[in-house]
Amino acid sequence: MFNKILFPVDLSPASLKICPYVKEVAQKFQSEIHVVYVVHVSHYYSNIDMSAAFVVDFETEVRKGADKKFNDFVSANFSGLPVQSKILSGRPIDEIMTYVKSKEIDLVVMGHSSTGIERAIFGSVAGHMVKYSPVPVMVISPDILNS
């Protein structure tokens, strides 16, 4: 039923708390897990007069910095399981939806934060996914994540 599960992460403590749910569903259905992290920094500079080259260079540096943290996260939490991992660049909503379609994902498992900037960014992604995803989306409640 769920051959491929997508787990979009933001590398926050909340992402770590979702891992057991992803693993449990994956083991139950013998699924392949796809873990993605989306680098999206250009929106921070949309109202500032900066060269496109600077923004691209900055995004490249952010991506390099995320590589080790992301790879460590995947290794620590999904060792021994069938997993694919990828860092993407762009708007999280667009990149996740494109990934779902291109990789023929069967289920998306994600969380959303209940406070601050994480809610503004990741919460809106979760809401968009629930509304527009062509596949089922399991959203882990912030109450569970905060317990």
Short mmCIF file of N, CA and C in Angstrom, two decimals:
data_model
loop_
_atom_site.label_atom_id
_atom_site.label_comp_id
_atom_site.label_asym_id
_atom_site.label_seq_id
_atom_site.Cartn_x
_atom_site.Cartn_y
_atom_site.Cartn_z
N MET A 1 0.81 -1.19 0.00
CA MET A 1 0.00 0.00 0.00
C MET A 1 0.86 1.26 0.00
N PHE A 2 1.80 1.36 0.94
CA PHE A 2 2.69 2.52 1.02
C PHE A 2 4.11 2.04 0.72
N ASN A 3 4.43 1.89 -0.55
CA ASN A 3 5.75 1.41 -0.95
C ASN A 3 6.84 2.45 -0.71
N LYS A 4 6.48 3.73 -0.88
CA LYS A 4 7.46 4.81 -0.72
C LYS A 4 6.86 5.88 0.20
N ILE A 5 7.58 6.16 1.27
CA ILE A 5 7.15 7.18 2.23
C ILE A 5 8.11 8.36 2.17
N LEU A 6 7.55 9.55 2.03
CA LEU A 6 8.36 10.76 2.03
C LEU A 6 8.30 11.42 3.41
N PHE A 7 9.46 11.74 3.93
CA PHE A 7 9.58 12.43 5.21
C PHE A 7 10.35 13.72 4.99
N PRO A 8 9.65 14.85 4.76
CA PRO A 8 10.34 16.14 4.63
C PRO A 8 10.74 16.64 6.01
N VAL A 9 11.99 17.04 6.17
CA VAL A 9 12.48 17.47 7.48
C VAL A 9 12.98 18.91 7.42
N ASP A 10 12.97 19.55 8.58
CA ASP A 10 13.57 20.87 8.70
C ASP A 10 14.77 20.84 9.65
N LEU A 11 15.16 19.64 10.07
CA LEU A 11 16.30 19.40 10.95
C LEU A 11 16.15 20.03 12.33
N SER A 12 14.92 20.32 12.71
CA SER A 12 14.64 20.84 14.05
C SER A 12 14.45 19.67 15.01
N PRO A 13 14.38 19.95 16.30
CA PRO A 13 14.08 18.86 17.26
C PRO A 13 12.75 18.16 16.95
N ALA A 14 11.80 18.89 16.38
CA ALA A 14 10.52 18.28 16.01
C ALA A 14 10.71 17.17 14.98
N SER A 15 11.60 17.39 14.02
CA SER A 15 11.87 16.36 13.00
C SER A 15 12.35 15.08 13.65
N LEU A 16 13.20 15.22 14.64
CA LEU A 16 13.73 14.06 15.36
C LEU A 16 12.61 13.27 16.04
N LYS A 17 11.63 13.97 16.58
CA LYS A 17 10.53 13.32 17.28
C LYS A 17 9.57 12.59 16.34
N ILE A 18 9.61 12.92 15.07
CA ILE A 18 8.73 12.27 14.09
C ILE A 18 9.32 10.96 13.59
N CYS A 19 10.63 10.81 13.69
CA CYS A 19 11.31 9.62 13.16
C CYS A 19 10.69 8.29 13.60
N PRO A 20 10.34 8.10 14.87
CA PRO A 20 9.75 6.81 15.25
C PRO A 20 8.45 6.49 14.50
N TYR A 21 7.66 7.51 14.20
CA TYR A 21 6.42 7.30 13.45
C TYR A 21 6.72 6.87 12.02
N VAL A 22 7.69 7.54 11.42
CA VAL A 22 8.09 7.20 10.05
C VAL A 22 8.60 5.76 10.00
N LYS A 23 9.47 5.41 10.94
CA LYS A 23 10.03 4.05 10.96
C LYS A 23 8.95 3.00 11.19
N GLU A 24 8.02 3.27 12.09
CA GLU A 24 6.97 2.30 12.38
C GLU A 24 6.10 2.03 11.15
N VAL A 25 5.70 3.08 10.47
CA VAL A 25 4.88 2.91 9.26
C VAL A 25 5.69 2.20 8.19
N ALA A 26 6.95 2.59 8.02
CA ALA A 26 7.80 1.97 7.00
C ALA A 26 8.01 0.49 7.27
N GLN A 27 8.22 0.13 8.52
CA GLN A 27 8.42 -1.29 8.85
C GLN A 27 7.14 -2.08 8.66
N LYS A 28 6.02 -1.50 9.03
CA LYS A 28 4.74 -2.20 8.89
C LYS A 28 4.43 -2.51 7.43
N PHE A 29 4.71 -1.56 6.55
CA PHE A 29 4.39 -1.73 5.13
C PHE A 29 5.60 -2.11 4.28
N GLN A 30 6.74 -2.35 4.91
CA GLN A 30 7.99 -2.67 4.21
C GLN A 30 8.27 -1.61 3.13
N SER A 31 8.21 -0.37 3.56
CA SER A 31 8.35 0.77 2.66
C SER A 31 9.78 1.26 2.55
N GLU A 32 10.06 1.90 1.44
CA GLU A 32 11.30 2.64 1.28
C GLU A 32 11.04 4.06 1.79
N ILE A 33 11.96 4.58 2.59
CA ILE A 33 11.82 5.91 3.16
C ILE A 33 12.63 6.90 2.33
N HIS A 34 11.99 8.01 2.00
CA HIS A 34 12.66 9.12 1.30
C HIS A 34 12.68 10.30 2.26
N VAL A 35 13.88 10.72 2.65
CA VAL A 35 14.02 11.86 3.55
C VAL A 35 14.56 13.03 2.73
N VAL A 36 13.86 14.17 2.79
CA VAL A 36 14.32 15.35 2.05
C VAL A 36 14.38 16.57 2.97
N TYR A 37 15.34 17.40 2.66
CA TYR A 37 15.49 18.70 3.32
C TYR A 37 15.53 19.74 2.21
N VAL A 38 14.76 20.81 2.36
CA VAL A 38 14.71 21.84 1.32
C VAL A 38 15.40 23.11 1.82
N VAL A 39 16.45 23.51 1.09
CA VAL A 39 17.14 24.77 1.36
C VAL A 39 16.37 25.87 0.66
N HIS A 40 15.95 26.86 1.43
CA HIS A 40 15.17 27.96 0.86
C HIS A 40 15.57 29.26 1.55
N VAL A 41 16.57 29.92 1.00
CA VAL A 41 17.02 31.16 1.62
C VAL A 41 16.72 32.38 0.77
N SER A 42 16.47 32.23 -0.50
CA SER A 42 16.30 33.39 -1.38
C SER A 42 15.12 34.26 -0.97
N HIS A 43 14.09 33.69 -0.34
CA HIS A 43 12.94 34.49 0.07
C HIS A 43 13.30 35.52 1.15
N TYR A 44 14.36 35.29 1.89
CA TYR A 44 14.77 36.25 2.90
C TYR A 44 15.27 37.55 2.27
N TYR A 45 15.70 37.48 1.02
CA TYR A 45 16.29 38.63 0.36
C TYR A 45 15.40 39.22 -0.72
N SER A 46 14.15 38.82 -0.79
CA SER A 46 13.28 39.26 -1.88
C SER A 46 13.03 40.77 -1.86
N ASN A 47 13.09 41.42 -0.70
CA ASN A 47 12.84 42.85 -0.62
C ASN A 47 14.11 43.67 -0.42
N ILE A 48 15.25 43.04 -0.54
CA ILE A 48 16.52 43.72 -0.35
C ILE A 48 17.24 43.77 -1.69
N ASP A 49 17.86 44.90 -1.96
CA ASP A 49 18.58 45.07 -3.22
C ASP A 49 19.94 44.39 -3.13
N MET A 50 19.99 43.12 -3.56
CA MET A 50 21.23 42.35 -3.57
C MET A 50 21.36 41.67 -4.92
N SER A 51 22.57 41.43 -5.31
CA SER A 51 22.78 40.76 -6.58
C SER A 51 22.31 39.31 -6.50
N ALA A 52 21.83 38.82 -7.62
CA ALA A 52 21.39 37.42 -7.69
C ALA A 52 22.56 36.48 -7.39
N ALA A 53 23.76 36.87 -7.81
CA ALA A 53 24.94 36.04 -7.58
C ALA A 53 25.20 35.88 -6.08
N PHE A 54 25.02 36.96 -5.31
CA PHE A 54 25.22 36.87 -3.87
C PHE A 54 24.22 35.90 -3.25
N VAL A 55 22.97 36.00 -3.65
CA VAL A 55 21.93 35.13 -3.09
C VAL A 55 22.24 33.68 -3.43
N VAL A 56 22.65 33.41 -4.67
CA VAL A 56 22.99 32.04 -5.08
C VAL A 56 24.18 31.53 -4.28
N ASP A 57 25.21 32.37 -4.13
CA ASP A 57 26.39 31.97 -3.35
C ASP A 57 26.01 31.68 -1.90
N PHE A 58 25.16 32.52 -1.32
CA PHE A 58 24.74 32.32 0.06
C PHE A 58 23.95 31.02 0.19
N GLU A 59 23.05 30.78 -0.76
CA GLU A 59 22.26 29.54 -0.72
C GLU A 59 23.17 28.32 -0.85
N THR A 60 24.19 28.41 -1.68
CA THR A 60 25.15 27.32 -1.84
C THR A 60 25.88 27.05 -0.52
N GLU A 61 26.27 28.10 0.17
CA GLU A 61 26.94 27.94 1.46
C GLU A 61 26.01 27.33 2.51
N VAL A 62 24.76 27.76 2.51
CA VAL A 62 23.79 27.18 3.45
C VAL A 62 23.62 25.69 3.16
N ARG A 63 23.56 25.36 1.87
CA ARG A 63 23.41 23.96 1.48
C ARG A 63 24.61 23.13 1.94
N LYS A 64 25.80 23.66 1.76
CA LYS A 64 27.00 22.95 2.21
C LYS A 64 26.95 22.72 3.72
N GLY A 65 26.53 23.74 4.45
CA GLY A 65 26.43 23.61 5.90
C GLY A 65 25.40 22.60 6.33
N ALA A 66 24.34 22.47 5.55
CA ALA A 66 23.27 21.52 5.88
C ALA A 66 23.65 20.08 5.55
N ASP A 67 24.57 19.90 4.61
CA ASP A 67 24.93 18.55 4.16
C ASP A 67 25.29 17.62 5.31
N LYS A 68 26.24 18.02 6.13
CA LYS A 68 26.70 17.14 7.22
C LYS A 68 25.58 16.89 8.23
N LYS A 69 24.91 17.95 8.64
CA LYS A 69 23.83 17.80 9.62
C LYS A 69 22.74 16.88 9.08
N PHE A 70 22.38 17.05 7.81
CA PHE A 70 21.35 16.22 7.19
C PHE A 70 21.81 14.77 7.09
N ASN A 71 23.02 14.55 6.60
CA ASN A 71 23.53 13.18 6.47
C ASN A 71 23.64 12.49 7.82
N ASP A 72 24.08 13.22 8.83
CA ASP A 72 24.14 12.67 10.19
C ASP A 72 22.75 12.31 10.69
N PHE A 73 21.78 13.17 10.43
CA PHE A 73 20.39 12.94 10.84
C PHE A 73 19.85 11.66 10.22
N VAL A 74 20.06 11.51 8.92
CA VAL A 74 19.56 10.32 8.22
C VAL A 74 20.26 9.07 8.73
N SER A 75 21.58 9.11 8.86
CA SER A 75 22.34 7.94 9.34
C SER A 75 21.94 7.54 10.75
N ALA A 76 21.78 8.51 11.62
CA ALA A 76 21.46 8.23 13.02
C ALA A 76 20.06 7.67 13.20
N ASN A 77 19.13 8.05 12.33
CA ASN A 77 17.73 7.69 12.54
C ASN A 77 17.19 6.60 11.63
N PHE A 78 17.87 6.33 10.52
CA PHE A 78 17.32 5.36 9.57
C PHE A 78 18.32 4.30 9.14
N SER A 79 19.35 4.11 9.94
CA SER A 79 20.36 3.09 9.64
C SER A 79 19.71 1.71 9.57
N GLY A 80 20.08 0.95 8.56
CA GLY A 80 19.56 -0.40 8.42
C GLY A 80 18.22 -0.49 7.72
N LEU A 81 17.65 0.65 7.37
CA LEU A 81 16.36 0.66 6.67
C LEU A 81 16.58 1.11 5.23
N PRO A 82 15.70 0.70 4.32
CA PRO A 82 15.83 1.19 2.95
C PRO A 82 15.48 2.68 2.90
N VAL A 83 16.49 3.50 2.65
CA VAL A 83 16.28 4.95 2.70
C VAL A 83 17.02 5.64 1.56
N GLN A 84 16.37 6.65 1.01
CA GLN A 84 17.00 7.56 0.06
C GLN A 84 16.93 8.94 0.68
N SER A 85 17.97 9.73 0.52
CA SER A 85 17.96 11.07 1.09
C SER A 85 18.46 12.07 0.06
N LYS A 86 17.89 13.27 0.15
CA LYS A 86 18.26 14.29 -0.83
C LYS A 86 18.01 15.68 -0.25
N ILE A 87 18.94 16.58 -0.53
CA ILE A 87 18.76 17.99 -0.21
C ILE A 87 18.31 18.68 -1.49
N LEU A 88 17.22 19.42 -1.39
CA LEU A 88 16.66 20.13 -2.52
C LEU A 88 16.79 21.63 -2.29
N SER A 89 16.68 22.42 -3.36
CA SER A 89 16.72 23.88 -3.24
C SER A 89 15.49 24.47 -3.89
N GLY A 90 14.88 25.43 -3.21
CA GLY A 90 13.71 26.10 -3.75
C GLY A 90 12.66 26.34 -2.68
N ARG A 91 11.45 26.63 -3.13
CA ARG A 91 10.34 26.80 -2.19
C ARG A 91 9.94 25.42 -1.67
N PRO A 92 9.89 25.22 -0.37
CA PRO A 92 9.59 23.89 0.17
C PRO A 92 8.32 23.26 -0.40
N ILE A 93 7.25 24.02 -0.51
CA ILE A 93 6.00 23.46 -1.03
C ILE A 93 6.20 22.92 -2.44
N ASP A 94 6.81 23.74 -3.29
CA ASP A 94 7.02 23.33 -4.68
C ASP A 94 7.93 22.11 -4.78
N GLU A 95 9.03 22.14 -4.04
CA GLU A 95 10.00 21.04 -4.11
C GLU A 95 9.42 19.74 -3.58
N ILE A 96 8.67 19.81 -2.50
CA ILE A 96 8.08 18.59 -1.93
C ILE A 96 7.03 18.02 -2.87
N MET A 97 6.17 18.87 -3.42
CA MET A 97 5.14 18.39 -4.35
C MET A 97 5.77 17.77 -5.60
N THR A 98 6.80 18.41 -6.13
CA THR A 98 7.50 17.86 -7.30
C THR A 98 8.12 16.51 -6.96
N TYR A 99 8.72 16.40 -5.80
CA TYR A 99 9.35 15.15 -5.38
C TYR A 99 8.30 14.04 -5.25
N VAL A 100 7.17 14.35 -4.65
CA VAL A 100 6.09 13.37 -4.50
C VAL A 100 5.71 12.79 -5.86
N LYS A 101 5.55 13.66 -6.83
CA LYS A 101 5.13 13.21 -8.17
C LYS A 101 6.24 12.48 -8.91
N SER A 102 7.46 13.02 -8.87
CA SER A 102 8.55 12.43 -9.66
C SER A 102 9.02 11.09 -9.11
N LYS A 103 8.94 10.91 -7.81
CA LYS A 103 9.40 9.65 -7.19
C LYS A 103 8.26 8.68 -6.89
N GLU A 104 7.06 9.05 -7.30
CA GLU A 104 5.88 8.20 -7.10
C GLU A 104 5.72 7.81 -5.63
N ILE A 105 5.77 8.82 -4.78
CA ILE A 105 5.60 8.64 -3.34
C ILE A 105 4.16 8.22 -3.06
N ASP A 106 3.97 7.34 -2.07
CA ASP A 106 2.64 6.85 -1.70
C ASP A 106 2.08 7.48 -0.44
N LEU A 107 2.94 8.02 0.42
CA LEU A 107 2.52 8.62 1.69
C LEU A 107 3.55 9.65 2.11
N VAL A 108 3.06 10.78 2.62
CA VAL A 108 3.94 11.80 3.19
C VAL A 108 3.69 11.82 4.69
N VAL A 109 4.77 11.76 5.48
CA VAL A 109 4.67 11.87 6.93
C VAL A 109 5.46 13.10 7.34
N MET A 110 4.79 14.03 8.01
CA MET A 110 5.46 15.26 8.39
C MET A 110 4.83 15.84 9.65
N GLY A 111 5.52 16.76 10.25
CA GLY A 111 4.99 17.44 11.42
C GLY A 111 4.78 18.90 11.10
N HIS A 112 4.25 19.59 12.07
CA HIS A 112 4.20 21.04 11.97
C HIS A 112 4.39 21.61 13.36
N SER A 113 4.97 22.76 13.40
CA SER A 113 5.29 23.37 14.69
C SER A 113 4.13 24.24 15.14
N SER A 114 4.04 24.44 16.42
CA SER A 114 2.93 25.23 16.95
C SER A 114 3.32 26.66 17.31
N THR A 115 4.59 27.01 17.17
CA THR A 115 4.99 28.36 17.57
C THR A 115 6.00 28.94 16.60
N GLY A 116 6.08 30.24 16.59
CA GLY A 116 7.14 30.99 15.95
C GLY A 116 7.32 30.78 14.47
N ILE A 117 8.55 31.00 14.04
CA ILE A 117 8.91 30.96 12.63
C ILE A 117 8.70 29.57 12.03
N GLU A 118 8.95 28.52 12.83
CA GLU A 118 8.76 27.17 12.30
C GLU A 118 7.31 26.97 11.85
N ARG A 119 6.36 27.49 12.63
CA ARG A 119 4.95 27.35 12.25
C ARG A 119 4.67 28.13 10.97
N ALA A 120 5.22 29.34 10.90
CA ALA A 120 4.98 30.17 9.73
C ALA A 120 5.49 29.51 8.46
N ILE A 121 6.64 28.85 8.56
CA ILE A 121 7.22 28.22 7.37
C ILE A 121 6.74 26.78 7.22
N PHE A 122 7.05 25.93 8.20
CA PHE A 122 6.77 24.51 8.05
C PHE A 122 5.29 24.20 8.20
N GLY A 123 4.61 24.91 9.11
CA GLY A 123 3.18 24.70 9.29
C GLY A 123 2.41 24.97 8.02
N SER A 124 2.81 26.02 7.31
CA SER A 124 2.13 26.33 6.06
C SER A 124 2.40 25.27 5.01
N VAL A 125 3.57 24.67 5.06
CA VAL A 125 3.89 23.58 4.13
C VAL A 125 3.00 22.38 4.44
N ALA A 126 2.86 22.04 5.71
CA ALA A 126 2.00 20.92 6.10
C ALA A 126 0.56 21.17 5.67
N GLY A 127 0.08 22.37 5.90
CA GLY A 127 -1.29 22.71 5.50
C GLY A 127 -1.49 22.60 4.01
N HIS A 128 -0.53 23.09 3.26
CA HIS A 128 -0.60 23.00 1.79
C HIS A 128 -0.59 21.54 1.34
N MET A 129 0.27 20.75 1.95
CA MET A 129 0.34 19.34 1.57
C MET A 129 -0.97 18.63 1.84
N VAL A 130 -1.58 18.88 2.99
CA VAL A 130 -2.86 18.24 3.31
C VAL A 130 -3.91 18.62 2.28
N LYS A 131 -3.89 19.87 1.87
CA LYS A 131 -4.92 20.36 0.94
C LYS A 131 -4.70 19.92 -0.51
N TYR A 132 -3.45 19.88 -0.96
CA TYR A 132 -3.18 19.69 -2.39
C TYR A 132 -2.43 18.41 -2.76
N SER A 133 -1.93 17.68 -1.82
CA SER A 133 -1.13 16.49 -2.15
C SER A 133 -1.96 15.45 -2.89
N PRO A 134 -1.36 14.83 -3.92
CA PRO A 134 -2.06 13.76 -4.64
C PRO A 134 -2.03 12.43 -3.89
N VAL A 135 -1.32 12.39 -2.75
CA VAL A 135 -1.22 11.17 -1.94
C VAL A 135 -1.59 11.50 -0.50
N PRO A 136 -1.91 10.49 0.32
CA PRO A 136 -2.22 10.75 1.72
C PRO A 136 -1.06 11.43 2.45
N VAL A 137 -1.43 12.29 3.40
CA VAL A 137 -0.45 13.00 4.22
C VAL A 137 -0.78 12.75 5.69
N MET A 138 0.21 12.24 6.43
CA MET A 138 0.07 12.06 7.87
C MET A 138 0.82 13.21 8.54
N VAL A 139 0.07 14.06 9.25
CA VAL A 139 0.67 15.19 9.95
C VAL A 139 0.69 14.87 11.43
N ILE A 140 1.87 14.94 12.02
CA ILE A 140 2.03 14.65 13.44
C ILE A 140 1.74 15.93 14.23
N SER A 141 0.86 15.83 15.19
CA SER A 141 0.39 16.96 15.98
C SER A 141 1.51 17.61 16.79
N PRO A 142 1.49 18.94 16.88
CA PRO A 142 2.48 19.62 17.71
C PRO A 142 2.39 19.20 19.18
N ASP A 143 1.21 18.83 19.64
CA ASP A 143 1.07 18.39 21.03
C ASP A 143 1.87 17.12 21.29
N ILE A 144 1.88 16.22 20.33
CA ILE A 144 2.67 14.99 20.45
C ILE A 144 4.16 15.34 20.41
N LEU A 145 4.51 16.24 19.51
CA LEU A 145 5.91 16.61 19.36
C LEU A 145 6.45 17.33 20.58
N ASN A 146 5.61 18.05 21.28
CA ASN A 146 6.05 18.81 22.45
C ASN A 146 6.01 18.02 23.74
N SER A 147 5.52 16.78 23.68
CA SER A 147 5.42 15.98 24.91
C SER A 147 6.71 15.25 25.21
#
